[in-house]
Every structure is written in C-alpha cells, then in structure tokens.
Amino acid sequence: MQATHAVSHSGTHEAHHEQGGFWRTYIFSTDHKIIGIQYGITSLCFLLFGFCLMLMMRWQIAHPGQPVPLVGPLLEHVLGASKGIISADLYNMFGAMHGTIMIFLGVVPLAFAAFGNYVVPLMIGAPDMAFPRVNMASYQAYLVGGIIMFTSFFIPGGPAQAGWTSYSPLATSIASNGQTFWLIGMVFLITSSLLGAVNFIATIIQLRAPGMTWMRLPFFVWAQFVTAFLLLLAFPPLEAASIMQLMDKVAHTSFFLPTGLAVGGALANVSGGGSPLLWQHLFWFLGHPEVYVLILPAMGIVAEIIANNTRKPIWGYKSLVYSALVVGFLSFIVWAHHMYMTGMGVKIATFFQTTTMIISIPSVIILTCLFISLWGGSIRFNTPMLFVMAFLPMFGIGGLTGLPLGLSYIDLHLHDTYYVIAHFHYIVAPGTIFALFAGIYYWFPKATGRMMNEFWGKVHFWLSLIFMNLIFQPMFGQGMAGMLRRMSDGGANYSAAVNSRAGADVIGGLSDYVMHLHTYILWAAVGLAIAQIPFIINFFWSIKGGKPAGSDNPWHATTLEWQTPTPPPHGNFAVEPHVYRGPYEYSVPGHSTDFTPQNEPEK
Amino acid sequence: MEIPYTVQPRPDTGLYNAKVGIWLFLASEVMLFGALFSAYILLRVGAPDGYWPEGWLNVPLGTLNTLVLITSSITTVMAWASLKMGRFSRFKVYHAITLICAVTFLCIKSSEYHDKWIHYEATLKDGTFADGHFRSAVYVNTASNEKLTQKSFHGMEYTTGTGTNAQHFALESVTLNGHIVDDVKKLYNLHSLHEVVHHEDFTVQASQIKRIENYGPWHNTYTALYFTLTGLHALHVIGGAIVIAFLWGPGSKMWQTDPERFTNRVEISGLFWHFVDLVWIFLFPVLYLL
Amino acid sequence: MSDHPKKHDAQHEDFSHHVRRYLYVFYALIFGTIVTVLASYIPFGHHSINIAVGLLIASAKAFLVAGFFMHLISERKMIYGIMAFTAFFFLGLMFLTVWSFADFPPLTITH
C-alpha cells in the first residue's frame, strides 16, 4: 500500500512544489538545501559584522581615546559616540556582542546548521530532513534571534555589555535594556538550535539509505551527529539560566544576586539570597560543550576534504568515530575549568582538572588521525586542501595552548589574560573558520555547478593564514606578561610607561614592548580584513561567472552528495540510493578509476 | 523521493520518525527542568537555617491539581488506545476530559497565583513584621486631603492623570487579614500541623511602614523559584493543551484520510503531555511539601 | 480500518489487557499522591528524611508514568540510549554543581 501510494504521489508532489512561487521556494522553503543556504548567507553576514566590531575594538586598544578613522562619524550618528571616540562602555558593548555574534550567530549556524543542513541529508542518501517544517521554523527562530541581537545596538543604552558570558550581578545591574534584548535573543537562538538538533539526530538515525550502516557514514555525518547531541542536551540549562536572569532583570528576583549586594555604592533593592556562581555553573555547562560544537563540524569537513584530495581513505576511521563520541560525552563534565578562580575547593577542582586532561586525549587522536591521513597521499593542492592542511597545525597550536589553561595551578596565572584569547581564537579562527572556508570552496560546485576561482582562493588563503598568525601569536606573550582581557584602554592604565610617569612602582606593569604589539596587531587585523575582499567578490562572482564544474562530481569524490544532479533537485534522489561500501574508497587496487562512489553497484 | 518512515517504523530501529523526534525533544526538556531543579537545590541548601519558607502553599489545592493532572494523564493514554482500537468517538470523549483537566489545572493555578499576589509582608519601623492578605487601603489626596479607599494596593503613593490634571495620592493606612510577628522567621515555617495561626483583620498606618511588598517573585528566592518553575510548567501545559485541542478539533479530520498517521500524532502529543505531568509529580512535593 | 477485521479483534483483545494495566497505574498514582502528602507531615526527626521519602515516592510515581503511560518499559534500545545519556548528564549537572558549592578551600586566616 505504501509503495503504490508513493509512486502515484511523487508526480503530483513535484508539480505542486514547482507552483510554489518565489516566496514558497526561496523564503518559506522547507527544502533542506534552501534552508542550508539561508543559514549560510545569514551567518556569513553576521560573521562580517562581528569582524567589523573586532576591527573597531583593536583600534581602540592601539589608540585609546582617539576617534575611529572612517567609521567615526557613523559611530557618532548612530550610536552616539561623541566625536567618534569609543567610550569604555561602548568598547564593552562591542566586546560582548563580538563574542555573542561570532559564536551564536556566526560560526555555529554556519558550521552546524548551514553545512549540516545542505550536506547531511545528501550524504546519507535521504530525500530531506526528517522534519522539514521544523527545519524552516528553526531557521526562522534563528533569524528572529539575530534580528533582536542586531536591533539591540540601536536601543537607548545600547546592547549588552557584560561580556558574552553575561555574568551576574553585573549583567542585570546595568540600567539599560541591552541585557534584556540579549536574553530574549538567546531564548530564540537556543530554540532554533534545539529544533535543529532534534532534526539532525532523527534524520541521521532514521533516514539513512539502505546499505548506509553506521560505520559507512562519512566522518562529517558522525561529527554533526555528536554536535547535535551536544546542542540538544547542553543548551537547555543555559535557557533555564537565561530565563532566571531575565526574571532577575525584569521581575527583580534574586536568583543570581547575593544578599547584601551593593550597586553604585547603595544597597540594591532586591531580596538577595541568590548565587552569582549558579549563573556561572549553568552558563559554562553549555559553554564548554559549545566549544566542541564549534570544532567538531570543522573536523568533519577537514576529514572529507583530506580524503578527497589525498586520493586515499582517512587513516583510523574507527578511532575518529570513537574519539568524536568520547569527546562529546566528556565535554559535559569538564565545564568548571572555566571557573578555577571562583574559590572551589581542591577536590572539585582536581575532578574538573582530571576530566579536562582526559578530554585532550580523544582530541589529539582525531588530530593525529587527520595528520597521518596525509602520509602517502597523492596530494592535490587546491584551495580547499590548502585551508584544511593549515587547519591541522593551527588547531594543533590552539589545542596545545589549552593544556596549561586546563591545569588549575597554571590557570591561576593565565586566567582572564590575553593568553586565553589567543588560545581560543587559534582554534576558532585559523581553525574552524579555515575549515568552513574550505567547505565553501569545496561544496560550492555542488550548489552552483561552478568552481570558485582558484587563484583568488589561494590569495585569500595565504593572506588569511599570515595575518591570522600575526594577530594572535603575539597575544600569547601579552597574556603571559600579565595583560588582562576586556580592558577598554588596551591596558594603558597598567602600562609601565603610564605608571612610571606617575612615579609608581613599575614592577609588574605592562612593558612598552607589550603595549607596542597592539599597533602591529591592528595592522595585521586590517590586513586580514583586506584579505577577505577577494573571497567575498569571488563568492558572489563565481555563482554566475565561475568556471563551469564540468560534471556533477568535479572533485571525483566518493560520498553520496556528489552522486546527485547539480544542484540536487527537490527530493534529492530520483530513486532511493543503495550503498555498497564505505565512504573513502579511493585508490582501491585493481580498480580502473581512483575512486568508487558509495552507491556504485558491485561489478 | 518521499520521506520514509513517517508512519511505518524503520525496521532496524523499530521507530517512526516523530517518535524519535519527540523523545529527543523530551530529553532536552529534562535538561531544562533539571537545571531549574538544580538551581532550587543550590539556593535552598545555601539559605541560612530557618530562612527557607515551608508551608506557604495550599496543600489541598496542590493535591487537587496533582490529581487533576494524573487524571488527564490516563485520559490521554486512553484516548490514544481508543484510536488504536478504532474507536474514534471514545477518543473524542477522553481527550475532551484531558482538555477540561488542563483548563481546571490552570484555573486552580491562577487562583493560587492570585492568593500570593494579594499577600503582603510589611517591615514595620518598630522591628516587627505585619503579614497578611490585602483587604483595603486608604489613600489621601495630597492636594485636597480627600480620603479614598482602594480595594487593591497601589504602593506607598501613586499619581493619576497627567500634567495639570495630575492627582497625587499618598498611602495613609493598610488593612490586612493576617498577623503581626516580632521575628521574620516565624513567617517561614508554616508546614507543621501543630500551630494554628490566628488570622484577623488589622490596620497598619503608613507612617509605621518601613517597607511593604507582596509575595511576588521578587519577595525571596523561594517565591522566585516557585513562580518561575510553575510558570514555565504552566506554559508547557498551555502549549500541550493547544496541540491536543488542535488534534481534537480541526486536526481530527486526518482520521478519515490517514488513520495510522493521526494515531501516531495523538501518541506523540500524549508523550509530551505525560512529560508535563511528570514534571508536576516532582514539582508538587518539592515546592508544596518539603 | 475496516479492511483488517481479524487484526482489529486481535488489537482489541491486546488492548483490553493494556487498558486494565493503565487503570492499575492510575490507582497507584492516586495512592502515591495521598501517601506523599501524609508522609510530609510525619515528624521523622531530621527534615532530610522527609525530603528523601518525598523524592522516593515521586520517583516511583514518575517511573509508573514513564514506564506505562509513556510505554518506556517496552520501548526500543535507541530511546533507552538517548534517555540514559540524558539521565547521566542531568545527574552530573546536579551533583557536580552541588559538590562545587560544598567544597571550599580550608580557612587560611587565623584570628
């Protein structure tokens, strides 16, 4: 009954969708590919916006109190920055929103939702996500959350300014409504992530094509599967905490406000009895799995592109899969390593330190497998491959520099310094974002039928690599010299120069050399900005003017998304594909071609 | 290609898609309410001895609400079972009862919220505490000295109208039905069956009042948790009731065209409803009894 | 619906067995509720015993609702797996947070 039902239905089904019109097809679409592109464009716009916030912050750090060039008048007119100078409050707003936007509106939607939505159903041989309408709702919730966050810049008092971590009591003690907007925006973003996570997990469990067993899944799908579980189970406590902080702000409760709290010198008119540490625990319960959400999809992309461009299987598929599962599992019980300075006792600090050290093992296994995968490969040095090859040492630096931070004793010195900023930016910027760039160059021909320009891709790569290192490498030294985070004057108040002029003891002050690095970092940031221009132009120009891909599978890849027409039609596969082998059957001895697609029948 | 396993289960997992989806969603809800329960534990353990309220909620009403939800739980599963047995009219009857139970629950909850809303605690200047339900308040028009009795509390002072028509009123006295205690801790432990506190009407002059506030979420962390936990739970009750009402009403047309798919939808909404009942099974003792 | 008469009867018989079970669970839940309320008034001495008793009964009721009304007792391994991980992380959140509040460095300041 089901079979006859399907055959008679599919014809009318196709016709019905073609009659959708512009709104149904592109704006209110339930097709995972359209939704993936919607997520992709929106998140890239937010990434650019967050990047611009960073540029203004770096200016302020290098030239505190001086009007921002070019955009100073804009800041004055739109945000009330007098004479185009970034005040301390405005700097804090930029800082809080830079973090929030880059993580929740930029990287996660791009890595998980955009790439995941477009690629995962194709890779597993499914016609769409398990719940297409829920998928559309999840994008719309993301868009609403993003609009709320963006709008908060323009309300009186400006956006949230207590860091992306929004620690209480500071977050709720600031008189403006920025934090309220942040909290409501977060509720929408969390809802979007939860709906997306449910969809991904159900799709991967239920909609794998016949023959697509768990151990034949491309590693990218495994990475997205674990990421979805992290989002599903780690976000709700932050949602609960956001609701409680919203109650603190709007209903004057004291969930996170301690007894005897004084604001501005006066006793706050609240009941007290709350706990600021409670916010930190609930925040970091999400916060730590969140960083694995940032890295796992990237590792998945890297695996796919390495296999494809070395023309050999990934080394250690099983190790990769089990490591990803273990990383996901352990990520839930390491969170308080972000809280070593909160006065925890030795036993609990040791517990978290131990789990933190243990979690580095599967991370290293994953990186090692990816490195070893290069050995003996016939490497094609195209743009995607350059980005993923750079990912490997860059993520290596980022990950290794995390080890001292995980040890509570050393963290006492490094906590809240620029060392931390360098550590996590190395992982996300020349780490995850490089993998995402690689993914864009790689899957571009599947979505558009055209290749992005190789020359400008390589220009984009080399300039980005050089400038990212110039930006973040000095920060390790600045952090170890004692430079703290979130200082709106770039540390001038603590610099030896300023303090020696005032006659104070300069031991422990930030040296001239440390302060001078700000100028170099600013120039490197400007260089990085310029390096993105060829990418943006290349991206849009190549949609219509790029070299035609020539086939549905220009990279000669084995995974299922390359075995569809270009772009894949609604429903993806005309008939349900059958999978006969694993995902990385490259250079199999005795075969006429150096790759065998997963769904090619045995001969 | 159509999306498979929307109704028929997938052979190796034995599940249809929506069932996987709802259990995943419920897992996230466990973490959501779990975080709130963790907050409850931490704030309660952290409270100084004697300062955590007990017995502030009406146990008979709470018990009634618990029984109402339990009833709705069995009618939910019976509604699904009726569909499995092909008895559509039985399904309609059972889910009608479910919806009536949902509305009853919310009405009882509203009256409980109201009871807290009109319950005031005033810190008096002589160091005692006046506590009780609001009866009336006398306000004085600061310009004309006219007295006005209000049936709801408008704060220590309030203004009506704008500009030149503005009328300013100051509180003169408040009449509460309750008692006055000398130690605020006496307002906290009310759970035991021993002491029966005698409540009577009494009036407090505004000049004696240092601070007056009702038992809203801002009153202390207990009320904050109570309103947040039960409020979030009530939102889930409303959401679940809306879905069940849709399936009972306009959505039930699907029974004619695709009965199996409709039965699955009723099962999924039932799972959500049972989860809502589960949360209440823990909320009730934690907030009302312990 | 009407094209499978034999299957229909078999389902019907199967279900009357289930319906009886649902009814027993219902009675057990009512009973459990009454016991919880009464037990909360028993002076055990230490309040923590009241808390333990209350939570124990609540857990038993939860087991009945989840096991029988939500059919968890006859569900598939996949669902068990998902809920097992959830339970583990939920307990982790609760206990590790409580532990971190309870474990403080020893006093170093002497009077």
PDB file of C-alpha atoms in Angstrom, chain B residues 69-276:
ATOM      1  CA  LEU B  69      -3.098  16.134  36.082  1.00  0.00           C
ATOM      2  CA  ILE B  70      -2.902  12.438  36.868  1.00  0.00           C
ATOM      3  CA  THR B  71      -6.460  12.069  35.593  1.00  0.00           C
ATOM      4  CA  SER B  72      -5.558  13.915  32.426  1.00  0.00           C
ATOM      5  CA  SER B  73      -2.621  11.534  32.033  1.00  0.00           C
ATOM      6  CA  ILE B  74      -4.765   8.444  31.999  1.00  0.00           C
ATOM      7  CA  THR B  75      -7.357  10.004  29.723  1.00  0.00           C
ATOM      8  CA  THR B  76      -4.525  10.900  27.338  1.00  0.00           C
ATOM      9  CA  VAL B  77      -3.258   7.355  27.102  1.00  0.00           C
ATOM     10  CA  MET B  78      -6.845   6.062  26.868  1.00  0.00           C
ATOM     11  CA  ALA B  79      -7.512   8.496  24.005  1.00  0.00           C
ATOM     12  CA  TRP B  80      -4.583   7.017  22.098  1.00  0.00           C
ATOM     13  CA  ALA B  81      -5.610   3.469  22.977  1.00  0.00           C
ATOM     14  CA  SER B  82      -9.128   4.192  21.700  1.00  0.00           C
ATOM     15  CA  LEU B  83      -7.701   5.214  18.329  1.00  0.00           C
ATOM     16  CA  LYS B  84      -5.567   2.067  18.245  1.00  0.00           C
ATOM     17  CA  MET B  85      -8.797   0.119  18.768  1.00  0.00           C
ATOM     18  CA  GLY B  86     -10.501   2.124  16.041  1.00  0.00           C
ATOM     19  CA  ARG B  87     -12.947   3.876  18.374  1.00  0.00           C
ATOM     20  CA  PHE B  88     -12.918   7.486  17.261  1.00  0.00           C
ATOM     21  CA  SER B  89     -15.825   8.685  19.391  1.00  0.00           C
ATOM     22  CA  ARG B  90     -14.196   7.260  22.524  1.00  0.00           C
ATOM     23  CA  PHE B  91     -11.019   9.161  21.599  1.00  0.00           C
ATOM     24  CA  LYS B  92     -13.053  12.375  21.407  1.00  0.00           C
ATOM     25  CA  VAL B  93     -14.562  11.800  24.842  1.00  0.00           C
ATOM     26  CA  TYR B  94     -11.244  11.002  26.519  1.00  0.00           C
ATOM     27  CA  HIS B  95      -9.381  13.947  25.060  1.00  0.00           C
ATOM     28  CA  ALA B  96     -12.267  16.258  25.901  1.00  0.00           C
ATOM     29  CA  ILE B  97     -11.737  15.249  29.519  1.00  0.00           C
ATOM     30  CA  THR B  98      -8.000  15.814  29.094  1.00  0.00           C
ATOM     31  CA  LEU B  99      -8.670  19.359  27.926  1.00  0.00           C
ATOM     32  CA  ILE B 100     -11.112  20.002  30.763  1.00  0.00           C
ATOM     33  CA  CYS B 101      -8.453  18.794  33.207  1.00  0.00           C
ATOM     34  CA  ALA B 102      -5.898  21.133  31.614  1.00  0.00           C
ATOM     35  CA  VAL B 103      -8.187  24.128  31.978  1.00  0.00           C
ATOM     36  CA  THR B 104      -9.039  23.134  35.561  1.00  0.00           C
ATOM     37  CA  PHE B 105      -5.352  22.895  36.404  1.00  0.00           C
ATOM     38  CA  LEU B 106      -4.693  26.352  35.014  1.00  0.00           C
ATOM     39  CA  CYS B 107      -7.678  27.857  36.846  1.00  0.00           C
ATOM     40  CA  ILE B 108      -6.525  26.429  40.166  1.00  0.00           C
ATOM     41  CA  LYS B 109      -3.009  27.651  39.457  1.00  0.00           C
ATOM     42  CA  SER B 110      -4.305  31.132  38.665  1.00  0.00           C
ATOM     43  CA  SER B 111      -6.185  31.304  41.918  1.00  0.00           C
ATOM     44  CA  GLU B 112      -3.033  30.217  43.747  1.00  0.00           C
ATOM     45  CA  TYR B 113      -1.030  32.917  41.998  1.00  0.00           C
ATOM     46  CA  HIS B 114      -3.718  35.445  42.914  1.00  0.00           C
ATOM     47  CA  ASP B 115      -3.527  34.380  46.535  1.00  0.00           C
ATOM     48  CA  LYS B 116       0.181  35.169  46.527  1.00  0.00           C
ATOM     49  CA  TRP B 117      -0.355  38.408  44.662  1.00  0.00           C
ATOM     50  CA  ILE B 118      -2.612  39.859  47.336  1.00  0.00           C
ATOM     51  CA  HIS B 119      -0.490  38.555  50.215  1.00  0.00           C
ATOM     52  CA  TYR B 120       1.651  41.323  51.690  1.00  0.00           C
ATOM     53  CA  GLU B 121       4.519  41.498  54.131  1.00  0.00           C
ATOM     54  CA  ALA B 122       5.332  44.837  55.698  1.00  0.00           C
ATOM     55  CA  THR B 123       8.501  45.548  57.647  1.00  0.00           C
ATOM     56  CA  LEU B 124       7.482  47.991  60.359  1.00  0.00           C
ATOM     57  CA  LYS B 125       9.612  50.674  61.873  1.00  0.00           C
ATOM     58  CA  ASP B 126       9.388  49.129  65.334  1.00  0.00           C
ATOM     59  CA  GLY B 127      11.135  45.993  64.057  1.00  0.00           C
ATOM     60  CA  THR B 128       8.010  43.836  63.826  1.00  0.00           C
ATOM     61  CA  PHE B 129       6.528  42.376  60.659  1.00  0.00           C
ATOM     62  CA  ALA B 130       2.915  42.648  59.538  1.00  0.00           C
ATOM     63  CA  ASP B 131       1.850  39.847  57.233  1.00  0.00           C
ATOM     64  CA  GLY B 132      -1.474  39.008  55.653  1.00  0.00           C
ATOM     65  CA  HIS B 133      -3.883  39.164  52.759  1.00  0.00           C
ATOM     66  CA  PHE B 134      -4.857  42.578  51.497  1.00  0.00           C
ATOM     67  CA  ARG B 135      -8.263  43.831  52.493  1.00  0.00           C
ATOM     68  CA  SER B 136      -8.218  47.537  51.691  1.00  0.00           C
ATOM     69  CA  ALA B 137      -6.023  50.608  51.745  1.00  0.00           C
ATOM     70  CA  VAL B 138      -6.861  54.233  52.497  1.00  0.00           C
ATOM     71  CA  TYR B 139      -5.180  56.864  50.343  1.00  0.00           C
ATOM     72  CA  VAL B 140      -5.141  60.606  50.882  1.00  0.00           C
ATOM     73  CA  ASN B 141      -5.222  63.102  48.028  1.00  0.00           C
ATOM     74  CA  THR B 142      -2.218  65.273  48.892  1.00  0.00           C
ATOM     75  CA  ALA B 143      -3.817  68.341  47.395  1.00  0.00           C
ATOM     76  CA  SER B 144      -7.381  68.144  48.682  1.00  0.00           C
ATOM     77  CA  ASN B 145      -6.858  65.885  51.748  1.00  0.00           C
ATOM     78  CA  GLU B 146      -9.725  63.777  50.481  1.00  0.00           C
ATOM     79  CA  LYS B 147      -9.614  60.137  51.562  1.00  0.00           C
ATOM     80  CA  LEU B 148     -10.099  57.311  49.114  1.00  0.00           C
ATOM     81  CA  THR B 149     -10.438  53.609  49.945  1.00  0.00           C
ATOM     82  CA  GLN B 150      -8.908  51.252  47.376  1.00  0.00           C
ATOM     83  CA  LYS B 151      -9.602  47.534  47.049  1.00  0.00           C
ATOM     84  CA  SER B 152      -6.162  46.849  45.601  1.00  0.00           C
ATOM     85  CA  PHE B 153      -2.759  48.064  46.642  1.00  0.00           C
ATOM     86  CA  HIS B 154      -1.302  50.988  44.715  1.00  0.00           C
ATOM     87  CA  GLY B 155       2.015  51.360  46.506  1.00  0.00           C
ATOM     88  CA  MET B 156       3.088  53.886  49.136  1.00  0.00           C
ATOM     89  CA  GLU B 157       1.968  56.646  46.796  1.00  0.00           C
ATOM     90  CA  TYR B 158       0.606  56.977  43.286  1.00  0.00           C
ATOM     91  CA  THR B 159      -0.423  59.533  40.708  1.00  0.00           C
ATOM     92  CA  THR B 160      -3.370  59.522  38.314  1.00  0.00           C
ATOM     93  CA  GLY B 161      -3.741  61.731  35.268  1.00  0.00           C
ATOM     94  CA  THR B 162      -1.000  63.796  33.641  1.00  0.00           C
ATOM     95  CA  GLY B 163       0.212  67.364  33.569  1.00  0.00           C
ATOM     96  CA  THR B 164      -2.075  69.857  35.269  1.00  0.00           C
ATOM     97  CA  ASN B 165      -4.718  67.178  35.892  1.00  0.00           C
ATOM     98  CA  ALA B 166      -2.325  65.033  37.885  1.00  0.00           C
ATOM     99  CA  GLN B 167      -3.681  63.886  41.219  1.00  0.00           C
ATOM    100  CA  HIS B 168      -1.216  62.666  43.777  1.00  0.00           C
ATOM    101  CA  PHE B 169      -2.247  60.164  46.455  1.00  0.00           C
ATOM    102  CA  ALA B 170      -0.298  59.033  49.485  1.00  0.00           C
ATOM    103  CA  LEU B 171      -0.954  55.896  51.492  1.00  0.00           C
ATOM    104  CA  GLU B 172      -2.489  56.543  54.887  1.00  0.00           C
ATOM    105  CA  SER B 173      -3.199  53.038  56.139  1.00  0.00           C
ATOM    106  CA  VAL B 174      -3.411  49.437  55.006  1.00  0.00           C
ATOM    107  CA  THR B 175      -5.783  46.788  56.330  1.00  0.00           C
ATOM    108  CA  LEU B 176      -4.542  43.216  56.141  1.00  0.00           C
ATOM    109  CA  ASN B 177      -6.024  39.927  57.260  1.00  0.00           C
ATOM    110  CA  GLY B 178      -3.183  38.151  58.996  1.00  0.00           C
ATOM    111  CA  HIS B 179      -0.969  38.695  61.998  1.00  0.00           C
ATOM    112  CA  ILE B 180       1.993  40.650  63.295  1.00  0.00           C
ATOM    113  CA  VAL B 181       5.148  38.850  64.372  1.00  0.00           C
ATOM    114  CA  ASP B 182       8.295  40.041  66.041  1.00  0.00           C
ATOM    115  CA  ASP B 183      10.662  37.631  64.249  1.00  0.00           C
ATOM    116  CA  VAL B 184      10.511  37.271  60.466  1.00  0.00           C
ATOM    117  CA  LYS B 185      11.488  33.603  60.815  1.00  0.00           C
ATOM    118  CA  LYS B 186       8.041  32.981  62.301  1.00  0.00           C
ATOM    119  CA  LEU B 187       6.626  33.722  58.842  1.00  0.00           C
ATOM    120  CA  TYR B 188       8.707  30.994  57.282  1.00  0.00           C
ATOM    121  CA  ASN B 189       7.999  27.643  58.841  1.00  0.00           C
ATOM    122  CA  LEU B 190       4.293  27.064  58.449  1.00  0.00           C
ATOM    123  CA  HIS B 191       4.252  23.458  57.319  1.00  0.00           C
ATOM    124  CA  SER B 192       3.693  21.603  60.582  1.00  0.00           C
ATOM    125  CA  LEU B 193       0.171  20.815  61.699  1.00  0.00           C
ATOM    126  CA  HIS B 194       0.823  21.988  65.240  1.00  0.00           C
ATOM    127  CA  GLU B 195       0.465  25.738  65.454  1.00  0.00           C
ATOM    128  CA  VAL B 196      -2.672  27.183  64.021  1.00  0.00           C
ATOM    129  CA  VAL B 197      -2.006  30.819  63.401  1.00  0.00           C
ATOM    130  CA  HIS B 198      -4.899  33.080  64.235  1.00  0.00           C
ATOM    131  CA  HIS B 199      -5.661  35.470  61.374  1.00  0.00           C
ATOM    132  CA  GLU B 200      -7.627  38.643  61.934  1.00  0.00           C
ATOM    133  CA  ASP B 201      -8.136  41.992  60.247  1.00  0.00           C
ATOM    134  CA  PHE B 202      -5.817  44.716  61.438  1.00  0.00           C
ATOM    135  CA  THR B 203      -4.796  48.114  60.170  1.00  0.00           C
ATOM    136  CA  VAL B 204      -1.297  49.480  59.889  1.00  0.00           C
ATOM    137  CA  GLN B 205      -0.587  53.191  59.493  1.00  0.00           C
ATOM    138  CA  ALA B 206       1.637  54.190  56.582  1.00  0.00           C
ATOM    139  CA  SER B 207       3.874  56.080  58.954  1.00  0.00           C
ATOM    140  CA  GLN B 208       4.740  52.804  60.691  1.00  0.00           C
ATOM    141  CA  ILE B 209       5.730  51.063  57.466  1.00  0.00           C
ATOM    142  CA  LYS B 210       9.396  50.855  56.539  1.00  0.00           C
ATOM    143  CA  ARG B 211       8.834  48.647  53.505  1.00  0.00           C
ATOM    144  CA  ILE B 212       5.872  46.732  52.095  1.00  0.00           C
ATOM    145  CA  GLU B 213       5.871  44.155  49.364  1.00  0.00           C
ATOM    146  CA  ASN B 214       3.638  41.372  48.129  1.00  0.00           C
ATOM    147  CA  TYR B 215       4.581  37.720  47.683  1.00  0.00           C
ATOM    148  CA  GLY B 216       5.589  38.091  44.057  1.00  0.00           C
ATOM    149  CA  PRO B 217       8.715  36.535  42.505  1.00  0.00           C
ATOM    150  CA  TRP B 218      10.799  39.383  43.941  1.00  0.00           C
ATOM    151  CA  HIS B 219       9.915  38.581  47.521  1.00  0.00           C
ATOM    152  CA  ASN B 220      12.591  35.973  48.108  1.00  0.00           C
ATOM    153  CA  THR B 221      14.347  33.185  46.225  1.00  0.00           C
ATOM    154  CA  TYR B 222      11.634  30.694  47.204  1.00  0.00           C
ATOM    155  CA  THR B 223       8.888  32.730  45.520  1.00  0.00           C
ATOM    156  CA  ALA B 224      11.242  33.434  42.615  1.00  0.00           C
ATOM    157  CA  LEU B 225      11.695  29.701  42.093  1.00  0.00           C
ATOM    158  CA  TYR B 226       8.013  28.967  42.713  1.00  0.00           C
ATOM    159  CA  PHE B 227       6.763  31.424  40.105  1.00  0.00           C
ATOM    160  CA  THR B 228       9.479  30.579  37.579  1.00  0.00           C
ATOM    161  CA  LEU B 229       9.158  26.796  37.913  1.00  0.00           C
ATOM    162  CA  THR B 230       5.359  26.691  37.979  1.00  0.00           C
ATOM    163  CA  GLY B 231       5.143  29.457  35.375  1.00  0.00           C
ATOM    164  CA  LEU B 232       7.347  27.575  32.929  1.00  0.00           C
ATOM    165  CA  HIS B 233       5.406  24.411  33.712  1.00  0.00           C
ATOM    166  CA  ALA B 234       2.117  26.251  33.089  1.00  0.00           C
ATOM    167  CA  LEU B 235       3.436  27.471  29.724  1.00  0.00           C
ATOM    168  CA  HIS B 236       4.083  23.831  28.848  1.00  0.00           C
ATOM    169  CA  VAL B 237       0.565  22.911  29.990  1.00  0.00           C
ATOM    170  CA  ILE B 238      -0.843  25.621  27.735  1.00  0.00           C
ATOM    171  CA  GLY B 239       1.314  24.521  24.804  1.00  0.00           C
ATOM    172  CA  GLY B 240       0.383  20.884  25.234  1.00  0.00           C
ATOM    173  CA  ALA B 241      -3.294  21.755  25.603  1.00  0.00           C
ATOM    174  CA  ILE B 242      -3.234  23.796  22.402  1.00  0.00           C
ATOM    175  CA  VAL B 243      -1.743  20.878  20.461  1.00  0.00           C
ATOM    176  CA  ILE B 244      -4.224  18.407  21.929  1.00  0.00           C
ATOM    177  CA  ALA B 245      -7.097  20.807  21.248  1.00  0.00           C
ATOM    178  CA  PHE B 246      -5.975  21.117  17.637  1.00  0.00           C
ATOM    179  CA  LEU B 247      -5.823  17.337  17.236  1.00  0.00           C
ATOM    180  CA  TRP B 248      -9.211  17.026  18.945  1.00  0.00           C
ATOM    181  CA  GLY B 249     -10.767  19.666  16.706  1.00  0.00           C
ATOM    182  CA  PRO B 250      -9.621  20.647  13.207  1.00  0.00           C
ATOM    183  CA  GLY B 251      -6.748  18.159  13.148  1.00  0.00           C
ATOM    184  CA  SER B 252      -9.040  15.161  13.681  1.00  0.00           C
ATOM    185  CA  LYS B 253     -10.052  15.290  10.020  1.00  0.00           C
ATOM    186  CA  MET B 254      -6.914  13.265   9.329  1.00  0.00           C
ATOM    187  CA  TRP B 255      -8.638  10.231  10.891  1.00  0.00           C
ATOM    188  CA  GLN B 256     -10.663   9.935   7.670  1.00  0.00           C
ATOM    189  CA  THR B 257      -7.687  10.065   5.283  1.00  0.00           C
ATOM    190  CA  ASP B 258      -4.737   8.613   7.196  1.00  0.00           C
ATOM    191  CA  PRO B 259      -5.838   6.998  10.473  1.00  0.00           C
ATOM    192  CA  GLU B 260      -2.451   5.486  11.315  1.00  0.00           C
ATOM    193  CA  ARG B 261      -0.635   8.785  10.929  1.00  0.00           C
ATOM    194  CA  PHE B 262      -3.306  10.517  13.015  1.00  0.00           C
ATOM    195  CA  THR B 263      -2.970   7.892  15.753  1.00  0.00           C
ATOM    196  CA  ASN B 264       0.777   8.490  15.782  1.00  0.00           C
ATOM    197  CA  ARG B 265       0.227  12.241  16.137  1.00  0.00           C
ATOM    198  CA  VAL B 266      -2.042  11.616  19.113  1.00  0.00           C
ATOM    199  CA  GLU B 267       0.618   9.340  20.594  1.00  0.00           C
ATOM    200  CA  ILE B 268       3.320  11.995  20.191  1.00  0.00           C
ATOM    201  CA  SER B 269       1.235  14.735  21.769  1.00  0.00           C
ATOM    202  CA  GLY B 270       0.369  12.282  24.532  1.00  0.00           C
ATOM    203  CA  LEU B 271       4.056  11.682  25.249  1.00  0.00           C
ATOM    204  CA  PHE B 272       4.578  15.422  25.654  1.00  0.00           C
ATOM    205  CA  TRP B 273       1.543  15.629  27.934  1.00  0.00           C
ATOM    206  CA  HIS B 274       2.833  12.815  30.129  1.00  0.00           C
ATOM    207  CA  PHE B 275       6.128  14.594  30.444  1.00  0.00           C
ATOM    208  CA  VAL B 276       4.302  17.706  31.655  1.00  0.00           C
TER     209      VAL B 276
END
